[in-house]
Short mmCIF file of C-alpha atoms and ligand atoms in Angstrom, two decimals:
data_model
loop_
_atom_site.label_atom_id
_atom_site.label_comp_id
_atom_site.label_asym_id
_atom_site.label_seq_id
_atom_site.Cartn_x
_atom_site.Cartn_y
_atom_site.Cartn_z
CA MET A 732 -18.35 17.20 24.41
CA SER A 733 -15.04 15.64 23.62
CA LYS A 734 -14.09 12.16 24.67
CA PHE A 735 -10.78 10.30 24.95
CA LEU A 736 -10.60 7.61 22.27
CA ALA A 737 -8.50 4.92 23.91
CA PHE A 738 -6.94 2.09 21.87
CA PRO A 739 -6.12 -1.41 23.13
CA LYS A 740 -2.77 -1.76 24.91
CA GLU A 741 -1.25 -3.92 22.18
CA PHE A 742 -2.44 -1.69 19.30
CA ILE A 743 0.26 -1.35 16.63
CA TRP A 744 0.99 2.21 15.56
CA GLY A 745 3.20 2.42 12.53
CA CYS A 746 4.17 4.11 9.30
CA SER A 747 4.46 2.63 5.82
CA ALA A 748 6.83 3.30 2.94
CA SER A 749 8.01 1.52 -0.18
CA ALA A 750 11.42 0.81 -1.68
CA TYR A 751 11.13 2.69 -4.96
CA GLN A 752 9.54 5.73 -3.35
CA VAL A 753 12.24 6.31 -0.75
CA GLU A 754 15.45 4.39 -1.37
CA GLY A 755 17.09 6.04 -4.37
CA ALA A 756 20.43 4.32 -5.21
CA TRP A 757 18.64 2.95 -8.24
CA ASN A 758 21.70 1.31 -9.75
CA GLU A 759 24.00 0.76 -6.79
CA ASP A 760 25.58 -2.34 -5.29
CA GLY A 761 24.49 -4.69 -8.04
CA LYS A 762 20.82 -3.73 -8.20
CA GLY A 763 19.13 -4.66 -11.47
CA PRO A 764 16.68 -2.37 -13.30
CA SER A 765 13.01 -2.58 -12.43
CA ILE A 766 10.05 -1.58 -14.58
CA TRP A 767 9.89 1.68 -12.63
CA ASP A 768 13.52 2.49 -13.52
CA THR A 769 12.66 1.95 -17.18
CA PHE A 770 9.36 3.82 -16.99
CA VAL A 771 10.66 6.99 -15.33
CA HIS A 772 13.59 7.25 -17.71
CA MET A 773 11.23 7.51 -20.68
CA PRO A 774 9.64 10.87 -21.55
CA ASP A 775 6.18 11.96 -20.43
CA HIS A 776 5.57 9.32 -17.80
CA VAL A 777 6.13 11.36 -14.66
CA ILE A 778 5.30 14.99 -13.96
CA ASN A 779 8.33 17.22 -14.64
CA GLY A 780 10.34 14.21 -15.77
CA GLU A 781 11.03 13.35 -12.13
CA SER A 782 12.25 9.93 -11.00
CA GLY A 783 13.05 7.83 -7.96
CA ASP A 784 16.75 7.69 -8.91
CA VAL A 785 17.62 9.49 -5.68
CA ALA A 786 14.19 9.75 -4.00
CA VAL A 787 14.85 10.59 -0.34
CA ASP A 788 18.13 8.71 -0.35
CA HIS A 789 16.88 6.32 2.32
CA TYR A 790 19.34 3.69 1.05
CA HIS A 791 22.15 5.77 2.51
CA ARG A 792 20.25 7.59 5.25
CA TYR A 793 18.30 4.72 6.77
CA LYS A 794 19.94 5.20 10.18
CA GLU A 795 18.80 8.81 10.35
CA ASP A 796 15.34 7.70 9.23
CA VAL A 797 15.07 4.97 11.83
CA ALA A 798 16.10 7.56 14.43
CA LEU A 799 13.15 9.68 13.27
CA MET A 800 10.84 6.68 13.65
CA LYS A 801 12.16 6.27 17.16
CA GLU A 802 11.54 9.92 17.90
CA LEU A 803 7.92 9.49 16.78
CA GLY A 804 7.63 6.40 18.97
CA LEU A 805 6.61 4.05 16.15
CA VAL A 806 5.81 0.51 17.23
CA ALA A 807 6.26 -0.86 13.70
CA TYR A 808 7.54 0.14 10.28
CA ARG A 809 6.25 -1.36 7.06
CA PHE A 810 8.79 -1.17 4.23
CA SER A 811 9.16 -3.00 0.96
CA ILE A 812 12.05 -4.95 -0.42
CA ALA A 813 13.22 -4.26 -3.97
CA TRP A 814 13.20 -7.58 -5.82
CA THR A 815 15.88 -6.18 -8.15
CA ARG A 816 18.33 -5.62 -5.28
CA VAL A 817 17.98 -9.24 -4.21
CA VAL A 818 17.59 -11.06 -7.55
CA PRO A 819 18.64 -8.44 -10.12
CA ALA A 820 17.35 -10.33 -13.16
CA GLY A 821 14.20 -11.56 -11.42
CA THR A 822 15.34 -15.19 -11.50
CA GLY A 823 18.76 -16.72 -11.07
CA ALA A 824 21.72 -15.14 -9.33
CA VAL A 825 21.18 -13.69 -5.86
CA ASN A 826 22.89 -10.39 -5.04
CA GLN A 827 24.16 -10.61 -1.46
CA ALA A 828 24.93 -6.87 -1.36
CA GLY A 829 21.24 -6.14 -1.93
CA LEU A 830 20.20 -8.48 0.86
CA ASP A 831 22.80 -6.85 3.09
CA PHE A 832 20.95 -3.54 2.91
CA TYR A 833 17.72 -5.05 4.27
CA ASP A 834 19.73 -6.93 6.82
CA ARG A 835 21.16 -3.66 8.12
CA LEU A 836 17.75 -1.96 8.02
CA VAL A 837 16.08 -4.75 10.00
CA ASP A 838 18.88 -4.72 12.59
CA GLU A 839 18.62 -0.96 12.95
CA LEU A 840 14.84 -1.19 13.47
CA LEU A 841 15.17 -3.94 16.04
CA LYS A 842 17.91 -2.05 17.84
CA HIS A 843 15.32 0.70 18.36
CA LYS A 844 12.58 -1.81 19.25
CA ILE A 845 10.59 -1.10 16.08
CA GLU A 846 8.92 -4.18 14.60
CA PRO A 847 9.81 -4.68 10.92
CA TYR A 848 6.88 -5.46 8.58
CA ALA A 849 8.46 -6.58 5.33
CA CYS A 850 6.51 -6.34 2.08
CA LEU A 851 7.97 -8.27 -0.84
CA PHE A 852 6.45 -6.38 -3.72
CA HIS A 853 5.50 -2.75 -4.02
CA TRP A 854 5.31 -2.55 -7.81
CA ASP A 855 8.98 -2.62 -8.83
CA LEU A 856 9.02 -5.76 -10.98
CA PRO A 857 12.43 -6.71 -12.41
CA GLN A 858 12.62 -5.40 -15.98
CA ALA A 859 14.07 -8.74 -17.05
CA LEU A 860 10.78 -10.41 -16.09
CA GLN A 861 8.73 -7.76 -17.85
CA ASP A 862 10.77 -8.55 -20.95
CA GLN A 863 9.39 -12.08 -20.68
CA GLY A 864 5.80 -10.87 -20.35
CA GLY A 865 5.65 -9.55 -16.79
CA TRP A 866 2.68 -10.33 -14.54
CA PRO A 867 0.45 -11.42 -17.44
CA ASN A 868 2.87 -14.34 -17.77
CA ARG A 869 2.15 -17.10 -15.23
CA ASP A 870 5.87 -17.89 -14.84
CA THR A 871 6.32 -14.58 -13.00
CA ALA A 872 4.28 -15.96 -10.09
CA TYR A 873 6.73 -18.84 -9.68
CA ALA A 874 9.72 -16.50 -9.95
CA PHE A 875 8.16 -14.41 -7.17
CA ALA A 876 7.82 -17.42 -4.87
CA GLU A 877 11.50 -18.26 -5.39
CA TYR A 878 12.49 -14.65 -4.58
CA ALA A 879 10.29 -14.87 -1.45
CA ARG A 880 12.16 -18.01 -0.44
CA VAL A 881 15.53 -16.28 -0.79
CA VAL A 882 14.48 -13.30 1.34
CA THR A 883 12.87 -15.52 3.97
CA GLU A 884 16.10 -17.49 4.26
CA ARG A 885 18.02 -14.31 5.09
CA LEU A 886 15.58 -12.29 7.19
CA SER A 887 13.05 -14.59 8.84
CA ASP A 888 15.17 -15.12 11.93
CA ARG A 889 14.26 -11.50 12.73
CA VAL A 890 11.23 -10.55 10.61
CA LYS A 891 8.00 -12.04 11.93
CA VAL A 892 5.44 -10.25 9.77
CA TRP A 893 5.50 -10.60 6.01
CA MET A 894 3.32 -9.00 3.39
CA THR A 895 3.54 -10.56 -0.04
CA HIS A 896 2.06 -7.71 -2.07
CA ASN A 897 1.04 -4.11 -1.83
CA GLU A 898 -2.13 -3.34 -3.78
CA PRO A 899 -2.01 -6.02 -6.49
CA TRP A 900 -5.07 -4.41 -8.03
CA VAL A 901 -3.17 -1.18 -8.70
CA ALA A 902 -0.13 -3.04 -10.01
CA ALA A 903 -2.40 -4.83 -12.51
CA MET A 904 -4.84 -2.08 -13.46
CA ALA A 905 -2.65 1.04 -13.38
CA GLY A 906 0.27 -0.85 -14.90
CA TYR A 907 -1.39 -2.98 -17.58
CA PHE A 908 -4.77 -1.35 -18.25
CA ALA A 909 -4.60 2.41 -17.59
CA GLY A 910 -0.91 2.50 -18.49
CA GLU A 911 -0.33 5.28 -15.98
CA HIS A 912 2.12 3.22 -13.99
CA ALA A 913 4.98 1.00 -15.10
CA PRO A 914 5.15 -0.88 -17.38
CA GLY A 915 2.70 1.52 -19.09
CA ILE A 916 0.67 -1.08 -20.98
CA LYS A 917 -2.94 -0.49 -22.04
CA ASP A 918 -4.51 -3.88 -22.52
CA ILE A 919 -7.48 -5.02 -20.46
CA SER A 920 -6.89 -8.69 -20.95
CA ALA A 921 -3.24 -8.30 -19.88
CA ALA A 922 -4.51 -6.51 -16.76
CA PHE A 923 -6.89 -9.35 -15.84
CA ARG A 924 -4.14 -11.88 -16.40
CA ALA A 925 -1.73 -9.79 -14.31
CA LEU A 926 -4.20 -9.60 -11.44
CA HIS A 927 -4.74 -13.33 -11.33
CA HIS A 928 -1.03 -14.07 -11.41
CA LEU A 929 -0.32 -11.50 -8.71
CA LEU A 930 -2.88 -13.22 -6.48
CA LEU A 931 -1.56 -16.65 -7.38
CA SER A 932 1.94 -15.48 -6.52
CA HIS A 933 0.62 -14.41 -3.11
CA GLY A 934 -0.43 -18.00 -2.51
CA LEU A 935 2.83 -19.48 -3.79
CA ALA A 936 4.99 -17.02 -1.86
CA SER A 937 2.97 -17.57 1.35
CA GLU A 938 3.75 -21.25 1.07
CA ALA A 939 7.44 -20.54 0.50
CA ILE A 940 7.66 -18.11 3.44
CA ARG A 941 5.94 -20.48 5.86
CA ALA A 942 8.06 -23.41 4.71
CA GLY A 943 11.34 -21.53 5.06
CA ALA A 944 10.66 -19.33 8.09
CA LYS A 945 13.00 -19.74 11.02
CA GLN A 946 10.30 -18.88 13.56
CA PRO A 947 6.48 -18.62 13.57
CA VAL A 948 5.51 -15.86 11.14
CA LYS A 949 2.40 -14.10 9.93
CA VAL A 950 1.93 -13.76 6.20
CA GLY A 951 -0.49 -11.26 4.73
CA ILE A 952 -1.26 -8.97 1.85
CA THR A 953 -2.17 -5.32 1.54
CA LEU A 954 -5.13 -4.25 -0.60
CA ASN A 955 -6.38 -0.89 -1.84
CA LEU A 956 -10.10 -0.86 -1.06
CA ASN A 957 -12.72 1.80 -1.63
CA PRO A 958 -16.36 1.93 -0.67
CA VAL A 959 -18.28 2.55 -3.88
CA HIS A 960 -21.32 4.84 -3.81
CA PRO A 961 -23.80 5.47 -6.63
CA VAL A 962 -24.25 9.12 -7.48
CA SER A 963 -28.03 8.67 -7.38
CA GLN A 964 -30.46 6.03 -6.23
CA SER A 965 -31.54 5.21 -9.80
CA LYS A 966 -31.30 1.54 -10.70
CA LYS A 967 -28.75 2.30 -13.41
CA ASP A 968 -26.41 4.10 -11.05
CA ARG A 969 -26.81 1.49 -8.33
CA ASP A 970 -25.97 -1.28 -10.81
CA ALA A 971 -22.98 0.73 -11.99
CA ALA A 972 -21.80 1.01 -8.36
CA SER A 973 -22.12 -2.68 -7.81
CA ARG A 974 -20.12 -3.44 -10.99
CA MET A 975 -17.45 -1.01 -9.86
CA ASP A 976 -17.44 -2.69 -6.45
CA VAL A 977 -16.76 -6.05 -8.09
CA ILE A 978 -13.77 -4.76 -9.97
CA LEU A 979 -12.37 -2.52 -7.21
CA ASN A 980 -12.96 -4.62 -4.13
CA ARG A 981 -14.38 -8.07 -4.73
CA ALA A 982 -11.85 -8.96 -7.42
CA THR A 983 -9.23 -9.24 -4.67
CA LEU A 984 -11.28 -9.82 -1.51
CA ASP A 985 -13.30 -12.77 -2.83
CA PRO A 986 -10.33 -14.90 -3.90
CA LEU A 987 -8.30 -14.09 -0.80
CA LEU A 988 -11.04 -14.51 1.78
CA LYS A 989 -13.58 -16.80 0.15
CA GLY A 990 -11.63 -18.78 -2.43
CA THR A 991 -13.97 -17.66 -5.21
CA THR A 992 -13.63 -15.20 -8.05
CA PRO A 993 -16.15 -12.74 -9.41
CA ILE A 994 -14.26 -11.98 -12.64
CA HIS A 995 -16.64 -13.93 -14.85
CA GLU A 996 -19.22 -11.24 -14.07
CA PHE A 997 -17.48 -9.31 -16.82
CA ALA A 998 -17.43 -10.43 -20.43
CA ILE A 999 -13.65 -10.17 -20.58
CA GLY A 1000 -13.29 -12.10 -17.34
CA LYS A 1001 -15.58 -14.83 -18.59
CA LEU A 1002 -13.59 -15.06 -21.77
CA LEU A 1003 -10.34 -15.45 -19.87
CA SER A 1004 -11.25 -17.32 -16.73
CA GLY A 1005 -11.25 -20.82 -18.24
CA SER A 1006 -7.67 -20.70 -19.47
CA LEU A 1007 -6.39 -18.31 -16.82
CA ILE A 1008 -7.53 -19.85 -13.57
CA LYS A 1009 -6.11 -23.36 -13.34
CA PRO A 1010 -7.50 -26.02 -11.04
CA GLY A 1011 -6.14 -25.47 -7.54
CA ASP A 1012 -5.26 -21.79 -8.02
CA LEU A 1013 -8.10 -20.43 -5.92
CA GLU A 1014 -7.30 -22.78 -3.03
CA LYS A 1015 -3.70 -21.57 -3.12
CA ILE A 1016 -4.69 -17.91 -3.11
CA ARG A 1017 -7.00 -18.22 -0.13
CA THR A 1018 -4.43 -17.99 2.61
CA LEU A 1019 -4.04 -15.05 4.95
CA ASP A 1020 -2.85 -14.43 8.49
CA LEU A 1021 -3.16 -10.71 8.05
CA LEU A 1022 -5.24 -8.49 5.82
CA GLY A 1023 -3.80 -5.02 5.31
CA VAL A 1024 -6.29 -2.39 4.27
CA ASN A 1025 -5.18 0.76 2.48
CA TYR A 1026 -7.82 3.45 2.56
CA TYR A 1027 -7.64 6.85 0.91
CA ALA A 1028 -11.07 7.69 -0.48
CA ARG A 1029 -14.47 6.44 -1.54
CA THR A 1030 -15.41 6.10 -5.20
CA VAL A 1031 -18.66 7.73 -6.37
CA VAL A 1032 -19.87 6.50 -9.75
CA LYS A 1033 -22.55 6.96 -12.35
CA HIS A 1034 -23.78 4.69 -15.11
CA ASP A 1035 -21.64 5.38 -18.17
CA PRO A 1036 -21.78 3.01 -21.15
CA LYS A 1037 -18.77 4.71 -22.75
CA PHE A 1038 -16.47 3.30 -20.10
CA PRO A 1039 -15.14 -0.20 -20.90
CA VAL A 1040 -15.76 -3.29 -18.76
CA VAL A 1041 -17.73 -1.68 -15.94
CA ALA A 1042 -19.91 0.79 -17.88
CA ALA A 1043 -19.45 3.16 -14.97
CA SER A 1044 -17.37 6.25 -14.45
CA GLN A 1045 -16.19 8.13 -11.44
CA ILE A 1046 -17.56 11.52 -10.49
CA HIS A 1047 -16.31 13.97 -7.90
CA PRO A 1048 -19.23 15.04 -5.74
CA GLU A 1049 -19.59 18.48 -4.21
CA GLY A 1050 -19.75 19.10 -0.52
CA ASN A 1051 -16.55 17.69 0.94
CA GLU A 1052 -12.99 18.89 1.22
CA TYR A 1053 -10.52 17.55 -1.39
CA SER A 1054 -6.78 16.88 -1.17
CA GLY A 1055 -4.21 17.04 -3.97
CA MET A 1056 -5.46 13.65 -5.15
CA TRP A 1057 -8.85 12.70 -3.69
CA GLU A 1058 -12.06 13.64 -1.93
CA ILE A 1059 -11.63 13.52 1.84
CA TYR A 1060 -14.19 11.13 3.27
CA PRO A 1061 -13.35 9.78 6.75
CA GLU A 1062 -16.53 7.69 7.16
CA GLY A 1063 -15.30 5.53 4.29
CA ILE A 1064 -12.69 3.83 6.45
CA TYR A 1065 -15.39 2.87 8.96
CA GLU A 1066 -17.71 1.66 6.23
CA LEU A 1067 -14.98 -0.47 4.70
CA LEU A 1068 -13.96 -2.12 7.96
CA LYS A 1069 -17.59 -2.90 8.84
CA ARG A 1070 -18.21 -4.33 5.39
CA ILE A 1071 -15.17 -6.62 5.47
CA TRP A 1072 -16.20 -7.81 8.91
CA LYS A 1073 -19.76 -8.52 7.90
CA ASP A 1074 -19.34 -9.88 4.36
CA TYR A 1075 -16.18 -11.90 4.88
CA GLN A 1076 -15.99 -12.66 8.62
CA PRO A 1077 -12.23 -12.88 8.33
CA LYS A 1078 -10.36 -15.22 10.65
CA CYS A 1079 -7.11 -13.33 10.01
CA ASP A 1080 -5.86 -10.14 11.65
CA ILE A 1081 -6.92 -6.85 10.08
CA MET A 1082 -4.85 -3.70 10.04
CA ILE A 1083 -4.94 -0.39 8.29
CA THR A 1084 -1.65 -0.52 6.40
CA GLU A 1085 -1.97 2.84 4.63
CA ASN A 1086 -3.98 6.00 5.18
CA GLY A 1087 -2.80 9.55 4.64
CA VAL A 1088 -3.27 12.73 2.68
CA PRO A 1089 -1.36 14.94 0.24
CA VAL A 1090 -2.05 18.53 1.24
CA PRO A 1091 0.22 21.47 0.49
CA ASP A 1092 2.58 22.18 3.35
CA GLY A 1093 6.05 23.58 3.84
CA LEU A 1094 8.53 25.17 6.17
CA ASP A 1095 7.18 28.27 7.91
CA PHE A 1096 9.40 31.28 8.73
CA ASP A 1097 10.62 29.58 11.89
CA GLY A 1098 11.34 26.21 10.30
CA ARG A 1099 8.19 24.56 11.61
CA VAL A 1100 5.67 22.79 9.35
CA ARG A 1101 2.16 23.64 10.51
CA ASP A 1102 0.16 21.07 8.55
CA GLU A 1103 -3.16 21.51 10.30
CA ARG A 1104 -5.12 19.89 7.49
CA ARG A 1105 -3.17 16.66 7.83
CA ILE A 1106 -3.76 16.62 11.59
CA ARG A 1107 -7.49 17.09 10.97
CA TYR A 1108 -7.44 14.28 8.41
CA LEU A 1109 -5.66 11.95 10.80
CA ARG A 1110 -7.96 12.76 13.72
CA ASN A 1111 -11.08 12.18 11.68
CA HIS A 1112 -9.89 8.96 10.06
CA ILE A 1113 -8.43 7.38 13.17
CA ALA A 1114 -11.63 8.28 15.04
CA GLN A 1115 -13.58 6.32 12.42
CA VAL A 1116 -11.27 3.33 12.88
CA HIS A 1117 -11.98 3.57 16.60
CA ARG A 1118 -15.72 3.70 15.90
CA ALA A 1119 -15.52 0.46 13.88
CA MET A 1120 -13.54 -1.14 16.70
CA GLU A 1121 -16.13 -0.07 19.27
CA GLU A 1122 -18.71 -1.80 17.12
CA GLY A 1123 -16.78 -5.05 17.23
CA VAL A 1124 -14.35 -5.00 14.29
CA LEU A 1125 -11.00 -6.30 15.50
CA VAL A 1126 -8.44 -3.90 14.06
CA LYS A 1127 -4.93 -4.65 15.26
CA GLY A 1128 -3.05 -1.64 14.01
CA TYR A 1129 -2.85 1.55 12.01
CA PHE A 1130 0.03 2.48 9.71
CA HIS A 1131 0.20 6.00 8.37
CA TRP A 1132 1.25 6.70 4.81
CA SER A 1133 3.89 7.89 4.97
CA LEU A 1134 6.78 8.50 7.33
CA MET A 1135 8.44 10.98 4.97
CA ASP A 1136 7.49 12.97 1.90
CA ASN A 1137 8.57 10.86 -1.07
CA PHE A 1138 8.26 10.04 -4.76
CA GLU A 1139 4.56 9.72 -5.53
CA TRP A 1140 4.82 7.58 -8.69
CA ALA A 1141 3.53 9.30 -11.84
CA LEU A 1142 2.85 12.44 -9.79
CA GLY A 1143 6.49 12.87 -8.81
CA TYR A 1144 7.48 14.91 -5.78
CA GLY A 1145 4.56 17.36 -5.82
CA GLN A 1146 2.28 15.32 -3.56
CA ARG A 1147 3.63 15.32 -0.03
CA PHE A 1148 2.27 12.62 2.26
CA GLY A 1149 4.87 12.64 5.04
CA LEU A 1150 4.71 13.18 8.77
CA VAL A 1151 8.25 14.32 8.12
CA TYR A 1152 8.96 17.10 5.64
CA VAL A 1153 11.82 16.48 3.24
CA ASP A 1154 13.69 19.23 1.42
CA PHE A 1155 14.36 17.22 -1.73
CA LYS A 1156 17.43 19.34 -2.64
CA THR A 1157 19.29 19.03 0.64
CA GLN A 1158 17.55 15.88 1.95
CA LYS A 1159 17.03 17.67 5.27
CA ARG A 1160 14.22 16.11 7.30
CA THR A 1161 11.89 18.10 9.59
CA ILE A 1162 9.14 16.54 11.67
CA LYS A 1163 5.86 18.25 10.79
CA ASP A 1164 3.25 19.25 13.38
CA SER A 1165 1.30 16.17 12.26
CA GLY A 1166 4.31 14.02 13.17
CA HIS A 1167 4.40 15.53 16.66
CA TRP A 1168 0.65 15.00 16.92
CA TYR A 1169 0.97 11.34 15.88
CA ALA A 1170 3.81 10.84 18.37
CA ARG A 1171 1.52 12.06 21.18
CA VAL A 1172 -1.25 9.73 20.05
CA ILE A 1173 1.16 6.80 20.15
CA GLN A 1174 2.46 7.79 23.56
CA GLU A 1175 -1.01 8.21 25.06
CA ASN A 1176 -2.43 5.34 22.99
CA GLY A 1177 -5.37 7.47 21.95
CA PHE A 1178 -6.53 11.07 21.72
CA GLU A 1179 -9.20 13.50 22.77
CA TYR A 1180 -11.86 13.78 20.08
C1 FCB B 2216 -0.98 3.84 -2.45
C2 FCB B 2216 0.39 3.23 -2.65
C3 FCB B 2216 1.50 4.02 -2.04
C4 FCB B 2216 1.30 5.52 -2.17
C5 FCB B 2216 -0.10 5.90 -1.74
C6 FCB B 2216 -0.37 7.37 -1.79
O1 FCB B 2216 -1.83 3.41 -3.46
O2 FCB B 2216 0.43 1.93 -2.10
O3 FCB B 2216 2.70 3.61 -2.62
O4 FCB B 2216 1.59 5.93 -3.44
O5 FCB B 2216 -1.04 5.22 -2.51
#
C-alpha cells in the first residue's frame, strides 16, 4: 500500500550546479584561467575534446535559468563562484566585473525568493596558483581565505549560507593522484598534501567569512561520501573495505567533525603527517554549521594488494540497475545518513547537497522528455532520505544534481544529469518529466510512495 511521505514544513528543496560546468564565458570580463581551462585545452583529457568554454552559457542566460528555477518552485539554489572571475591570478588584484556577475545572480535569485547557497570552490583553482604548486602548497590555503574574505565583503549582505568547498576529496584525489581531473597530476603524496590544505583552507575561510559577514551566516562544506561494502565476508575483504572507508569517508569526516585525522593509518600518511599537519591545524578545520552530503553510489571492494595505499579495488556487483556512471543503490543514502548521525553525532545542520543520475534521455517526437528512470531514481532516493529522517536523523534539505544538463568534467557532455534538458547546440532548455515531478514534490512537500 502506498503512503504519503510528508516532509517538514521548513524543508529546503533545491538544485545544485557549479561555475565551470554551467557558466561558459571562460575568458570574459577579466576572468583569469583556471586549471580546468588549461586541462580541457590540452589533448586527451576530456571525451571528444569537449570543454566548458561555453557550457550551457549560464553566464549570459542566468535570468532565463533563474526563471526555470522559479517554475520548478525551488526554495534554494546552490551555485559556485569561480575564484578566477573574482581574483584572476588567485592572489592580488580583485576583478570587480567578475564579482558583478554573482551580484546580479544573487539579486535575481532573491527577486524570485530563491535562497542563494554560495560555494566558494568547485574545483576551478586559478592556474596562477597551480603554477606555484597548487593545493599541495600550503600557501594556497591562505590565498583561499583571502578570496573568501573578498567575496564575503561583496555578497554577505544577501547571502546567508556559505559552503567553502565542494568535495575536497575529489579535488585532491582525482586531480593530484588519479590525474583524471585538473591539474592532471599523478602523485600520491601531492594528493595527501592537497587534501590537508583543502581542509585547512576550509577552516581559514570559515574564519574569514564569519569575521567579515554583514549578518549572521552559516558556513559549511560539501563532501562526497560513499558507504563501503566488502564483496564478501572474508576477513581480507572486510579489512579492505575498512581501509577504503578511511580514505573515502573518514579522511574528511574525522577532521571536520572530530578534530582528528586517520591519515597515519596509511604508510604514506604516516610519512607525511608530521611535516604536513602543523600544530593548531586540526582545531581550525573542525568548524561546521552545515554538513553537505553528496551521494551517488556505494563502493563495493575486494582485497587487492596490487592497488596502492589501500590494497583494495572496486568491483561492480551484479543484481542492481546501473546508470551511465554508477550502480544505482538507493539504500546507500539512508545508510550514510544513519552512520554520520551515529558515529559523529553532528551538532551542525545536515543536508543532501547533491544526488542525481545520468541516464540517457532526450526530446521525444512531441518535444517532451520522458525520463522515467530519473523519476524512479529520485523517488527511491528521496524515500530513503525520508526513512532516515523518520528514524531521527535531522536532515534539513535536499538539493538535486543538477538543475540543467551540463559539462560533466572529463566525461564531457555525454552524461546528462539535469531536470532540465539542454540542447547544447541551440542552448534551448526544456523541463524534463523529472523536473515536473520534482516541482510537484516541492509544491506538496512530499509524495506518494
Ligand atoms: C559530483 C560533483 C559534481 C558533478 C556530480 C555528478 O562529484 O560535485 O560537480 O560532477 O558529481
